[in-house]
Amino acid sequence: MRPFRFAMRVNHAPNVKAWRETVRTAEALGYDAVSVCDHFDRQWGPIVALTVAAEATTTLRLATGVLNNDLRHPAVLAKEIATLDLVSDGRVELGLGAGWKHDDYRQIGLDFDRPGTRIDRLGESIDVLRMLWATGPGNYEGEHYELVDAVGLPVPPTRPHPPICVGGGGRRVLSMAARKADIVGFNTSLAAGEYGREAALAAHSDRFDERVAWVREASGERFDHLELQCDTNFVSVNRDRHGYAAEVGAQLGIDAAEVLSMPLALAGTVDHICEQLEERRARWSFSYWIIDHEVMHDFAPVVARLTGN
């Protein structure tokens, strides 16, 4: 089994001083990475935010968690990510997704294509990124992208390229991730374009058994080389876990027992959460966990115990 890693998810701050303090604190507490997502709300722009984080820290890895592939041409993204990898001395992890939040598309008048189209476009984008990060000009002709004598400069210092993370909750995107990514991120189904009752019902533990099986099947011999990630949405440390689960269940329209069984939730004492994480790594091979910055301090004893930092 892979060793545990933990990333802190943070998307905005009151000002740049607070941003720097937050990422420095995460580094000091033993978190391995900072993760910034990509939506049209009050969050900061992920590439700029991670560049500031790179300047403020020395070892913290810089993860996009995740960029919407439909918002950037892969040739533009290749240059931006290679530059970030260069200025951070090779600390970048590129999380890239097919896009799922319908409101992001509505706000800017971008067509919200069917999932299969968005996933196929993502697969081509990864092919383009890999080509551009290799040496020499490249040509690419696909259904969604066409490049002629495209030069991928600067070259990222991480060779052959920064780790690529792709994830989701459906079979098609997870199978593609199993074939093309270095890190596979697991989530519930977001086919509805929002996080509501449908997504909550698809977060049951048995559904994650199914999702990991899809990845095993699609990856073949690659499976043992993949790092499996889980983005936790609900974390409560040292509170009444059953009371917390009842609160979350009321929000999502599911019962407390379902909340406690899904891997997207972690609740209880430090001892209990460590036991949960050990069990979930044994069951699903999930070793890379993303935790929200609001519980960064409360969760730090878990990080210290499971990573030895």
mmCIF file with all atom_site columns, C-alpha atoms in Angstrom, residues 31-178:
data_model
loop_
_atom_site.group_PDB
_atom_site.id
_atom_site.type_symbol
_atom_site.label_atom_id
_atom_site.label_alt_id
_atom_site.label_comp_id
_atom_site.label_asym_id
_atom_site.label_entity_id
_atom_site.label_seq_id
_atom_site.pdbx_PDB_ins_code
_atom_site.Cartn_x
_atom_site.Cartn_y
_atom_site.Cartn_z
_atom_site.occupancy
_atom_site.B_iso_or_equiv
_atom_site.pdbx_formal_charge
_atom_site.auth_seq_id
_atom_site.auth_comp_id
_atom_site.auth_asym_id
_atom_site.auth_atom_id
_atom_site.pdbx_PDB_model_num
ATOM 1   C CA . TYR A 1 31  ? 0.299   18.648 4.650   1.00 0.00 ? 31  TYR A CA 1
ATOM 2   C CA . ASP A 1 32  ? 1.919   17.506 1.422   1.00 0.00 ? 32  ASP A CA 1
ATOM 3   C CA . ALA A 1 33  ? 0.062   19.784 -0.989  1.00 0.00 ? 33  ALA A CA 1
ATOM 4   C CA . VAL A 1 34  ? -2.287  22.716 -1.412  1.00 0.00 ? 34  VAL A CA 1
ATOM 5   C CA . SER A 1 35  ? -5.185  22.164 -3.805  1.00 0.00 ? 35  SER A CA 1
ATOM 6   C CA . VAL A 1 36  ? -7.112  24.915 -5.625  1.00 0.00 ? 36  VAL A CA 1
ATOM 7   C CA . CYS A 1 37  ? -10.203 24.234 -7.747  1.00 0.00 ? 37  CYS A CA 1
ATOM 8   C CA . ASP A 1 38  ? -11.608 26.051 -10.770 1.00 0.00 ? 38  ASP A CA 1
ATOM 9   C CA . HIS A 1 39  ? -15.073 27.616 -10.687 1.00 0.00 ? 39  HIS A CA 1
ATOM 10  C CA . PHE A 1 40  ? -16.694 30.976 -11.361 1.00 0.00 ? 40  PHE A CA 1
ATOM 11  C CA . ASP A 1 41  ? -17.409 31.991 -7.789  1.00 0.00 ? 41  ASP A CA 1
ATOM 12  C CA . ARG A 1 42  ? -15.410 34.053 -5.298  1.00 0.00 ? 42  ARG A CA 1
ATOM 13  C CA . GLN A 1 43  ? -12.424 31.730 -5.472  1.00 0.00 ? 43  GLN A CA 1
ATOM 14  C CA . TRP A 1 44  ? -9.088  33.036 -6.726  1.00 0.00 ? 44  TRP A CA 1
ATOM 15  C CA . GLY A 1 45  ? -7.660  32.145 -10.119 1.00 0.00 ? 45  GLY A CA 1
ATOM 16  C CA . PRO A 1 46  ? -5.911  28.818 -9.508  1.00 0.00 ? 46  PRO A CA 1
ATOM 17  C CA . ILE A 1 47  ? -2.709  29.387 -11.515 1.00 0.00 ? 47  ILE A CA 1
ATOM 18  C CA . VAL A 1 48  ? -1.952  32.775 -9.935  1.00 0.00 ? 48  VAL A CA 1
ATOM 19  C CA . ALA A 1 49  ? -2.927  31.558 -6.453  1.00 0.00 ? 49  ALA A CA 1
ATOM 20  C CA . LEU A 1 50  ? -0.606  28.572 -6.752  1.00 0.00 ? 50  LEU A CA 1
ATOM 21  C CA . THR A 1 51  ? 2.214   30.775 -8.034  1.00 0.00 ? 51  THR A CA 1
ATOM 22  C CA . VAL A 1 52  ? 1.971   32.872 -4.873  1.00 0.00 ? 52  VAL A CA 1
ATOM 23  C CA . ALA A 1 53  ? 1.870   29.658 -2.834  1.00 0.00 ? 53  ALA A CA 1
ATOM 24  C CA . ALA A 1 54  ? 5.037   28.497 -4.603  1.00 0.00 ? 54  ALA A CA 1
ATOM 25  C CA . GLU A 1 55  ? 6.834   31.685 -3.588  1.00 0.00 ? 55  GLU A CA 1
ATOM 26  C CA . ALA A 1 56  ? 5.590   31.449 0.011   1.00 0.00 ? 56  ALA A CA 1
ATOM 27  C CA . THR A 1 57  ? 6.649   27.825 0.644   1.00 0.00 ? 57  THR A CA 1
ATOM 28  C CA . THR A 1 58  ? 9.570   25.503 -0.005  1.00 0.00 ? 58  THR A CA 1
ATOM 29  C CA . THR A 1 59  ? 8.245   21.928 -0.025  1.00 0.00 ? 59  THR A CA 1
ATOM 30  C CA . LEU A 1 60  ? 4.462   22.197 -0.371  1.00 0.00 ? 60  LEU A CA 1
ATOM 31  C CA . ARG A 1 61  ? 3.232   20.658 -3.611  1.00 0.00 ? 61  ARG A CA 1
ATOM 32  C CA . LEU A 1 62  ? 0.928   22.730 -5.813  1.00 0.00 ? 62  LEU A CA 1
ATOM 33  C CA . ALA A 1 63  ? -2.183  20.947 -7.074  1.00 0.00 ? 63  ALA A CA 1
ATOM 34  C CA . THR A 1 64  ? -4.946  22.132 -9.336  1.00 0.00 ? 64  THR A CA 1
ATOM 35  C CA . GLY A 1 65  ? -7.939  20.329 -7.964  1.00 0.00 ? 65  GLY A CA 1
ATOM 36  C CA . VAL A 1 66  ? -9.170  20.319 -10.679 1.00 0.00 ? 66  VAL A CA 1
ATOM 37  C CA . LEU A 1 67  ? -9.012  22.617 -13.709 1.00 0.00 ? 67  LEU A CA 1
ATOM 38  C CA . ASN A 1 68  ? -11.966 22.524 -16.091 1.00 0.00 ? 68  ASN A CA 1
ATOM 39  C CA . ASN A 1 69  ? -10.500 21.343 -19.396 1.00 0.00 ? 69  ASN A CA 1
ATOM 40  C CA . ASP A 1 70  ? -13.129 23.234 -21.392 1.00 0.00 ? 70  ASP A CA 1
ATOM 41  C CA . LEU A 1 71  ? -11.893 26.612 -20.134 1.00 0.00 ? 71  LEU A CA 1
ATOM 42  C CA . ARG A 1 72  ? -8.337  26.392 -21.525 1.00 0.00 ? 72  ARG A CA 1
ATOM 43  C CA . HIS A 1 73  ? -6.785  25.156 -24.743 1.00 0.00 ? 73  HIS A CA 1
ATOM 44  C CA . PRO A 1 74  ? -4.248  22.424 -23.879 1.00 0.00 ? 74  PRO A CA 1
ATOM 45  C CA . ALA A 1 75  ? -1.424  24.334 -25.632 1.00 0.00 ? 75  ALA A CA 1
ATOM 46  C CA . VAL A 1 76  ? -2.061  27.342 -23.375 1.00 0.00 ? 76  VAL A CA 1
ATOM 47  C CA . LEU A 1 77  ? -2.366  25.092 -20.330 1.00 0.00 ? 77  LEU A CA 1
ATOM 48  C CA . ALA A 1 78  ? 0.856   23.254 -21.199 1.00 0.00 ? 78  ALA A CA 1
ATOM 49  C CA . LYS A 1 79  ? 2.800   26.531 -21.127 1.00 0.00 ? 79  LYS A CA 1
ATOM 50  C CA . GLU A 1 80  ? 1.188   27.745 -17.885 1.00 0.00 ? 80  GLU A CA 1
ATOM 51  C CA . ILE A 1 81  ? 1.720   24.490 -16.003 1.00 0.00 ? 81  ILE A CA 1
ATOM 52  C CA . ALA A 1 82  ? 5.292   24.089 -17.285 1.00 0.00 ? 82  ALA A CA 1
ATOM 53  C CA . THR A 1 83  ? 6.053   27.634 -16.141 1.00 0.00 ? 83  THR A CA 1
ATOM 54  C CA . LEU A 1 84  ? 4.555   26.979 -12.710 1.00 0.00 ? 84  LEU A CA 1
ATOM 55  C CA . ASP A 1 85  ? 6.566   23.773 -12.447 1.00 0.00 ? 85  ASP A CA 1
ATOM 56  C CA . LEU A 1 86  ? 9.680   25.742 -13.389 1.00 0.00 ? 86  LEU A CA 1
ATOM 57  C CA . VAL A 1 87  ? 9.226   28.551 -10.856 1.00 0.00 ? 87  VAL A CA 1
ATOM 58  C CA . SER A 1 88  ? 8.312   26.082 -8.088  1.00 0.00 ? 88  SER A CA 1
ATOM 59  C CA . ASP A 1 89  ? 11.284  23.750 -8.692  1.00 0.00 ? 89  ASP A CA 1
ATOM 60  C CA . GLY A 1 90  ? 9.096   20.870 -9.817  1.00 0.00 ? 90  GLY A CA 1
ATOM 61  C CA . ARG A 1 91  ? 6.289   20.897 -7.238  1.00 0.00 ? 91  ARG A CA 1
ATOM 62  C CA . VAL A 1 92  ? 3.248   20.888 -9.546  1.00 0.00 ? 92  VAL A CA 1
ATOM 63  C CA . GLU A 1 93  ? 0.453   18.310 -9.773  1.00 0.00 ? 93  GLU A CA 1
ATOM 64  C CA . LEU A 1 94  ? -1.951  18.955 -12.637 1.00 0.00 ? 94  LEU A CA 1
ATOM 65  C CA . GLY A 1 95  ? -5.494  17.994 -11.775 1.00 0.00 ? 95  GLY A CA 1
ATOM 66  C CA . LEU A 1 96  ? -7.647  18.188 -14.882 1.00 0.00 ? 96  LEU A CA 1
ATOM 67  C CA . GLY A 1 97  ? -11.332 17.420 -15.276 1.00 0.00 ? 97  GLY A CA 1
ATOM 68  C CA . ALA A 1 98  ? -14.007 17.302 -17.951 1.00 0.00 ? 98  ALA A CA 1
ATOM 69  C CA . GLY A 1 99  ? -16.115 19.979 -16.268 1.00 0.00 ? 99  GLY A CA 1
ATOM 70  C CA . TRP A 1 100 ? -19.230 19.141 -14.272 1.00 0.00 ? 100 TRP A CA 1
ATOM 71  C CA . LYS A 1 101 ? -20.792 22.274 -12.778 1.00 0.00 ? 101 LYS A CA 1
ATOM 72  C CA . HIS A 1 102 ? -23.519 23.454 -15.111 1.00 0.00 ? 102 HIS A CA 1
ATOM 73  C CA . ASP A 1 103 ? -23.541 26.964 -13.655 1.00 0.00 ? 103 ASP A CA 1
ATOM 74  C CA . ASP A 1 104 ? -19.931 27.567 -14.749 1.00 0.00 ? 104 ASP A CA 1
ATOM 75  C CA . TYR A 1 105 ? -20.981 27.021 -18.357 1.00 0.00 ? 105 TYR A CA 1
ATOM 76  C CA . ARG A 1 106 ? -24.195 29.033 -18.034 1.00 0.00 ? 106 ARG A CA 1
ATOM 77  C CA . GLN A 1 107 ? -22.408 32.095 -16.685 1.00 0.00 ? 107 GLN A CA 1
ATOM 78  C CA . ILE A 1 108 ? -20.114 32.456 -19.692 1.00 0.00 ? 108 ILE A CA 1
ATOM 79  C CA . GLY A 1 109 ? -22.424 31.123 -22.400 1.00 0.00 ? 109 GLY A CA 1
ATOM 80  C CA . LEU A 1 110 ? -20.339 28.024 -23.065 1.00 0.00 ? 110 LEU A CA 1
ATOM 81  C CA . ASP A 1 111 ? -22.130 24.949 -24.415 1.00 0.00 ? 111 ASP A CA 1
ATOM 82  C CA . PHE A 1 112 ? -22.483 22.262 -21.757 1.00 0.00 ? 112 PHE A CA 1
ATOM 83  C CA . ASP A 1 113 ? -21.887 19.294 -24.021 1.00 0.00 ? 113 ASP A CA 1
ATOM 84  C CA . ARG A 1 114 ? -22.977 15.791 -23.117 1.00 0.00 ? 114 ARG A CA 1
ATOM 85  C CA . PRO A 1 115 ? -20.610 14.010 -20.687 1.00 0.00 ? 115 PRO A CA 1
ATOM 86  C CA . GLY A 1 116 ? -19.161 11.703 -23.350 1.00 0.00 ? 116 GLY A CA 1
ATOM 87  C CA . THR A 1 117 ? -18.094 14.648 -25.497 1.00 0.00 ? 117 THR A CA 1
ATOM 88  C CA . ARG A 1 118 ? -16.504 16.483 -22.589 1.00 0.00 ? 118 ARG A CA 1
ATOM 89  C CA . ILE A 1 119 ? -14.655 13.347 -21.480 1.00 0.00 ? 119 ILE A CA 1
ATOM 90  C CA . ASP A 1 120 ? -13.391 12.582 -24.989 1.00 0.00 ? 120 ASP A CA 1
ATOM 91  C CA . ARG A 1 121 ? -12.155 16.170 -25.261 1.00 0.00 ? 121 ARG A CA 1
ATOM 92  C CA . LEU A 1 122 ? -10.363 15.785 -21.918 1.00 0.00 ? 122 LEU A CA 1
ATOM 93  C CA . GLY A 1 123 ? -8.665  12.613 -23.150 1.00 0.00 ? 123 GLY A CA 1
ATOM 94  C CA . GLU A 1 124 ? -7.397  14.419 -26.234 1.00 0.00 ? 124 GLU A CA 1
ATOM 95  C CA . SER A 1 125 ? -6.200  17.314 -24.095 1.00 0.00 ? 125 SER A CA 1
ATOM 96  C CA . ILE A 1 126 ? -4.055  14.975 -22.008 1.00 0.00 ? 126 ILE A CA 1
ATOM 97  C CA . ASP A 1 127 ? -2.548  13.549 -25.202 1.00 0.00 ? 127 ASP A CA 1
ATOM 98  C CA . VAL A 1 128 ? -1.708  17.078 -26.357 1.00 0.00 ? 128 VAL A CA 1
ATOM 99  C CA . LEU A 1 129 ? -0.151  18.000 -23.014 1.00 0.00 ? 129 LEU A CA 1
ATOM 100 C CA . ARG A 1 130 ? 2.078   14.926 -23.041 1.00 0.00 ? 130 ARG A CA 1
ATOM 101 C CA . MET A 1 131 ? 3.125   15.655 -26.630 1.00 0.00 ? 131 MET A CA 1
ATOM 102 C CA . LEU A 1 132 ? 3.982   19.282 -25.911 1.00 0.00 ? 132 LEU A CA 1
ATOM 103 C CA . TRP A 1 133 ? 5.944   18.396 -22.789 1.00 0.00 ? 133 TRP A CA 1
ATOM 104 C CA . ALA A 1 134 ? 8.111   16.037 -24.833 1.00 0.00 ? 134 ALA A CA 1
ATOM 105 C CA . THR A 1 135 ? 11.023  17.525 -26.778 1.00 0.00 ? 135 THR A CA 1
ATOM 106 C CA . GLY A 1 136 ? 10.645  19.123 -30.191 1.00 0.00 ? 136 GLY A CA 1
ATOM 107 C CA . PRO A 1 137 ? 7.691   20.537 -32.163 1.00 0.00 ? 137 PRO A CA 1
ATOM 108 C CA . GLY A 1 138 ? 4.618   18.343 -32.398 1.00 0.00 ? 138 GLY A CA 1
ATOM 109 C CA . ASN A 1 139 ? 1.581   17.804 -34.571 1.00 0.00 ? 139 ASN A CA 1
ATOM 110 C CA . TYR A 1 140 ? -1.769  16.538 -33.391 1.00 0.00 ? 140 TYR A CA 1
ATOM 111 C CA . GLU A 1 141 ? -5.019  15.885 -35.209 1.00 0.00 ? 141 GLU A CA 1
ATOM 112 C CA . GLY A 1 142 ? -8.013  14.767 -33.232 1.00 0.00 ? 142 GLY A CA 1
ATOM 113 C CA . GLU A 1 143 ? -11.739 15.302 -33.181 1.00 0.00 ? 143 GLU A CA 1
ATOM 114 C CA . HIS A 1 144 ? -11.468 18.258 -30.810 1.00 0.00 ? 144 HIS A CA 1
ATOM 115 C CA . TYR A 1 145 ? -7.934  19.647 -31.207 1.00 0.00 ? 145 TYR A CA 1
ATOM 116 C CA . GLU A 1 146 ? -5.567  20.185 -34.115 1.00 0.00 ? 146 GLU A CA 1
ATOM 117 C CA . LEU A 1 147 ? -1.983  21.434 -33.671 1.00 0.00 ? 147 LEU A CA 1
ATOM 118 C CA . VAL A 1 148 ? 0.648   22.046 -36.331 1.00 0.00 ? 148 VAL A CA 1
ATOM 119 C CA . ASP A 1 149 ? 4.362   22.371 -35.445 1.00 0.00 ? 149 ASP A CA 1
ATOM 120 C CA . ALA A 1 150 ? 3.365   23.267 -31.895 1.00 0.00 ? 150 ALA A CA 1
ATOM 121 C CA . VAL A 1 151 ? 6.290   23.968 -29.552 1.00 0.00 ? 151 VAL A CA 1
ATOM 122 C CA . GLY A 1 152 ? 5.894   23.096 -25.882 1.00 0.00 ? 152 GLY A CA 1
ATOM 123 C CA . LEU A 1 153 ? 8.190   25.588 -24.166 1.00 0.00 ? 153 LEU A CA 1
ATOM 124 C CA . PRO A 1 154 ? 9.270   26.013 -21.488 1.00 0.00 ? 154 PRO A CA 1
ATOM 125 C CA . VAL A 1 155 ? 9.989   22.380 -20.698 1.00 0.00 ? 155 VAL A CA 1
ATOM 126 C CA . PRO A 1 156 ? 8.758   21.437 -17.208 1.00 0.00 ? 156 PRO A CA 1
ATOM 127 C CA . PRO A 1 157 ? 11.627  20.329 -14.937 1.00 0.00 ? 157 PRO A CA 1
ATOM 128 C CA . THR A 1 158 ? 9.561   17.362 -13.743 1.00 0.00 ? 158 THR A CA 1
ATOM 129 C CA . ARG A 1 159 ? 10.227  14.621 -16.283 1.00 0.00 ? 159 ARG A CA 1
ATOM 130 C CA . PRO A 1 160 ? 8.619   13.215 -18.251 1.00 0.00 ? 160 PRO A CA 1
ATOM 131 C CA . HIS A 1 161 ? 5.962   15.673 -17.044 1.00 0.00 ? 161 HIS A CA 1
ATOM 132 C CA . PRO A 1 162 ? 4.233   16.878 -13.867 1.00 0.00 ? 162 PRO A CA 1
ATOM 133 C CA . PRO A 1 163 ? 1.930   14.211 -12.403 1.00 0.00 ? 163 PRO A CA 1
ATOM 134 C CA . ILE A 1 164 ? -1.524  14.313 -13.985 1.00 0.00 ? 164 ILE A CA 1
ATOM 135 C CA . CYS A 1 165 ? -4.596  13.685 -11.836 1.00 0.00 ? 165 CYS A CA 1
ATOM 136 C CA . VAL A 1 166 ? -7.957  12.904 -13.430 1.00 0.00 ? 166 VAL A CA 1
ATOM 137 C CA . GLY A 1 167 ? -11.007 11.791 -11.568 1.00 0.00 ? 167 GLY A CA 1
ATOM 138 C CA . GLY A 1 168 ? -14.754 11.677 -11.252 1.00 0.00 ? 168 GLY A CA 1
ATOM 139 C CA . GLY A 1 169 ? -17.562 9.338  -10.381 1.00 0.00 ? 169 GLY A CA 1
ATOM 140 C CA . GLY A 1 170 ? -18.620 7.770  -13.676 1.00 0.00 ? 170 GLY A CA 1
ATOM 141 C CA . ARG A 1 171 ? -17.279 4.723  -15.466 1.00 0.00 ? 171 ARG A CA 1
ATOM 142 C CA . ARG A 1 172 ? -16.225 6.507  -18.640 1.00 0.00 ? 172 ARG A CA 1
ATOM 143 C CA . VAL A 1 173 ? -14.107 9.212  -16.987 1.00 0.00 ? 173 VAL A CA 1
ATOM 144 C CA . LEU A 1 174 ? -12.593 6.847  -14.413 1.00 0.00 ? 174 LEU A CA 1
ATOM 145 C CA . SER A 1 175 ? -11.671 4.339  -17.120 1.00 0.00 ? 175 SER A CA 1
ATOM 146 C CA . MET A 1 176 ? -9.990  7.094  -19.109 1.00 0.00 ? 176 MET A CA 1
ATOM 147 C CA . ALA A 1 177 ? -8.158  8.233  -15.972 1.00 0.00 ? 177 ALA A CA 1
ATOM 148 C CA . ALA A 1 178 ? -7.004  4.670  -15.365 1.00 0.00 ? 178 ALA A CA 1
#
